[in-house]
GROMACS .gro file of C-alpha atoms in nm:
model
  120
    1VAL     CA    1  -0.467  -1.219  -0.664
    2GLN     CA    2  -0.260  -1.003  -0.942
    3LEU     CA    3  -0.091  -0.791  -0.676
    4GLN     CA    4   0.178  -1.015  -0.483
    5ALA     CA    5   0.239  -0.797  -0.126
    6SER     CA    6   0.516  -0.871   0.118
    7GLY     CA    7   0.702  -0.679   0.363
    8GLY     CA    8   0.534  -0.705   0.681
    9GLY     CA    9   0.589  -0.903   1.073
   10TRP     CA   10   0.685  -0.778   1.426
   11VAL     CA   11   0.847  -0.504   1.477
   12GLN     CA   12   0.850  -0.274   1.824
   13ALA     CA   13   0.740   0.044   1.837
   14GLY     CA   14   0.971   0.340   1.727
   15GLY     CA   15   1.112   0.085   1.420
   16SER     CA   16   1.075   0.047   1.104
   17LEU     CA   17   0.925  -0.187   0.803
   18ARG     CA   18   0.923  -0.165   0.419
   19LEU     CA   19   0.577  -0.320   0.251
   20SER     CA   20   0.587  -0.433  -0.122
   21CYS     CA   21   0.396  -0.481  -0.386
   22THR     CA   22   0.458  -0.617  -0.713
   23ALA     CA   23   0.174  -0.606  -0.988
   24PRO     CA   24   0.217  -0.721  -1.340
   25ARG     CA   25   0.351  -0.457  -1.593
   26MET     CA   26   0.048  -0.349  -1.733
   27ILE     CA   27  -0.170  -0.287  -1.402
   28PHE     CA   28   0.168  -0.138  -1.293
   29SER     CA   29   0.137   0.093  -1.560
   30PHE     CA   30  -0.159   0.231  -1.579
   31SER     CA   31  -0.273   0.221  -1.239
   32HIS     CA   32  -0.300   0.452  -0.939
   33MET     CA   33  -0.169   0.228  -0.654
   34GLY     CA   34  -0.091   0.259  -0.250
   35TRP     CA   35  -0.203   0.088   0.066
   36TYR     CA   36  -0.495   0.059   0.290
   37ARG     CA   37  -0.489  -0.129   0.614
   38GLN     CA   38  -0.760  -0.231   0.869
   39ALA     CA   39  -0.743  -0.314   1.225
   40PRO     CA   40  -0.962  -0.593   1.392
   41GLY     CA   41  -1.296  -0.439   1.418
   42GLU     CA   42  -1.251  -0.152   1.216
   43GLN     CA   43  -1.314  -0.005   0.878
   44ARG     CA   44  -1.057  -0.028   0.581
   45HIS     CA   45  -0.872   0.308   0.543
   46VAL     CA   46  -0.631   0.456   0.309
   47VAL     CA   47  -0.251   0.481   0.397
   48ALA     CA   48  -0.089   0.618   0.130
   49ARG     CA   49  -0.171   0.625  -0.271
   50ILE     CA   50   0.070   0.745  -0.557
   51ALA     CA   51  -0.102   0.809  -0.878
   52THR     CA   52   0.031   0.745  -1.199
   53ASN     CA   53   0.146   1.131  -1.266
   54GLY     CA   54   0.351   1.048  -0.902
   55MET     CA   55   0.150   1.257  -0.642
   56THR     CA   56   0.098   1.103  -0.339
   57GLU     CA   57  -0.168   1.122  -0.038
   58PHE     CA   58  -0.153   0.992   0.248
   59GLY     CA   59  -0.350   0.897   0.585
   60ASP     CA   60  -0.408   1.199   0.833
   61PHE     CA   61  -0.250   0.945   1.079
   62VAL     CA   62   0.095   0.902   0.917
   63LYS     CA   63   0.180   1.251   0.966
   64GLY     CA   64   0.534   1.233   0.827
   65ARG     CA   65   0.614   0.911   0.919
   66PHE     CA   66   0.555   0.677   0.603
   67THR     CA   67   0.660   0.762   0.225
   68ILE     CA   68   0.545   0.567  -0.078
   69SER     CA   69   0.753   0.516  -0.407
   70LYS     CA   70   0.720   0.321  -0.750
   71ASP     CA   71   1.001   0.153  -0.849
   72ASN     CA   72   0.923   0.112  -1.246
   73ALA     CA   73   1.173  -0.116  -1.343
   74ARG     CA   74   1.051  -0.382  -1.119
   75ASN     CA   75   0.663  -0.313  -1.168
   76THR     CA   76   0.684  -0.244  -0.726
   77VAL     CA   77   0.521   0.022  -0.500
   78TYR     CA   78   0.697   0.045  -0.137
   79LEU     CA   79   0.572   0.144   0.161
   80GLN     CA   80   0.850   0.302   0.422
   81MET     CA   81   0.707   0.268   0.747
   82ASN     CA   82   0.918   0.475   1.064
   83ASN     CA   83   0.874   0.510   1.358
   84LEU     CA   84   0.575   0.301   1.396
   85LYS     CA   85   0.332   0.302   1.691
   86PRO     CA   86   0.135   0.016   1.861
   87GLU     CA   87  -0.185   0.160   1.690
   88ASP     CA   88  -0.037   0.091   1.344
   89THR     CA   89  -0.116  -0.259   1.412
   90ALA     CA   90  -0.309  -0.371   1.110
   91VAL     CA   91  -0.339  -0.611   0.781
   92TYR     CA   92  -0.201  -0.387   0.541
   93TYR     CA   93  -0.350  -0.437   0.162
   94CYS     CA   94  -0.199  -0.324  -0.183
   95TRP     CA   95  -0.461  -0.183  -0.387
   96ALA     CA   96  -0.473  -0.083  -0.773
   97GLU     CA   97  -0.742   0.134  -0.985
   98PRO     CA   98  -0.644   0.147  -1.350
   99GLY     CA   99  -0.652   0.483  -1.472
  100ILE     CA  100  -0.793   0.374  -1.787
  101ILE     CA  101  -1.045   0.188  -1.966
  102ASN     CA  102  -0.932  -0.135  -2.103
  103ASP     CA  103  -1.099  -0.435  -2.123
  104ALA     CA  104  -0.839  -0.579  -2.018
  105LEU     CA  105  -0.821  -0.445  -1.697
  106GLU     CA  106  -1.048  -0.473  -1.396
  107ASN     CA  107  -1.221  -0.115  -1.223
  108GLU     CA  108  -1.003  -0.219  -0.896
  109TYR     CA  109  -0.727  -0.493  -0.730
  110TRP     CA  110  -0.653  -0.593  -0.430
  111GLY     CA  111  -0.357  -0.777  -0.264
  112GLN     CA  112  -0.384  -1.052  -0.048
  113GLY     CA  113  -0.303  -0.874   0.294
  114THR     CA  114   0.007  -0.831   0.481
  115LEU     CA  115   0.044  -0.829   0.889
  116VAL     CA  116   0.212  -0.584   1.034
  117THR     CA  117   0.220  -0.599   1.454
  118VAL     CA  118   0.391  -0.332   1.644
  119SER     CA  119   0.459  -0.408   2.008
  120SER     CA  120   0.511  -0.128   2.284
   0.00000   0.00000   0.00000
């Protein structure tokens, strides 16, 4: 697993968490990156993505509560989640998709997942 995710945990509704995802420099430098989540019995859905040019997109359910950012010096993408709700409970997966074709890069990368639990 080349994407190392961290930051999940338990929080009460209305609270905040920040997820981090660190990638090797080559993957980080050339990839669109982001976060997906999967709740039990559901499909995986996009939470937030940030393109190599810095453009961002969010799942409809985010509604201004989350932000995604990159720290180029640390090869890390962050997902700041505020005003968390019980329905945000899920396993959150870091994702990377290289924007270039290179034999040293795969088509897509996934982190190991980090559990976020929001209690009411």
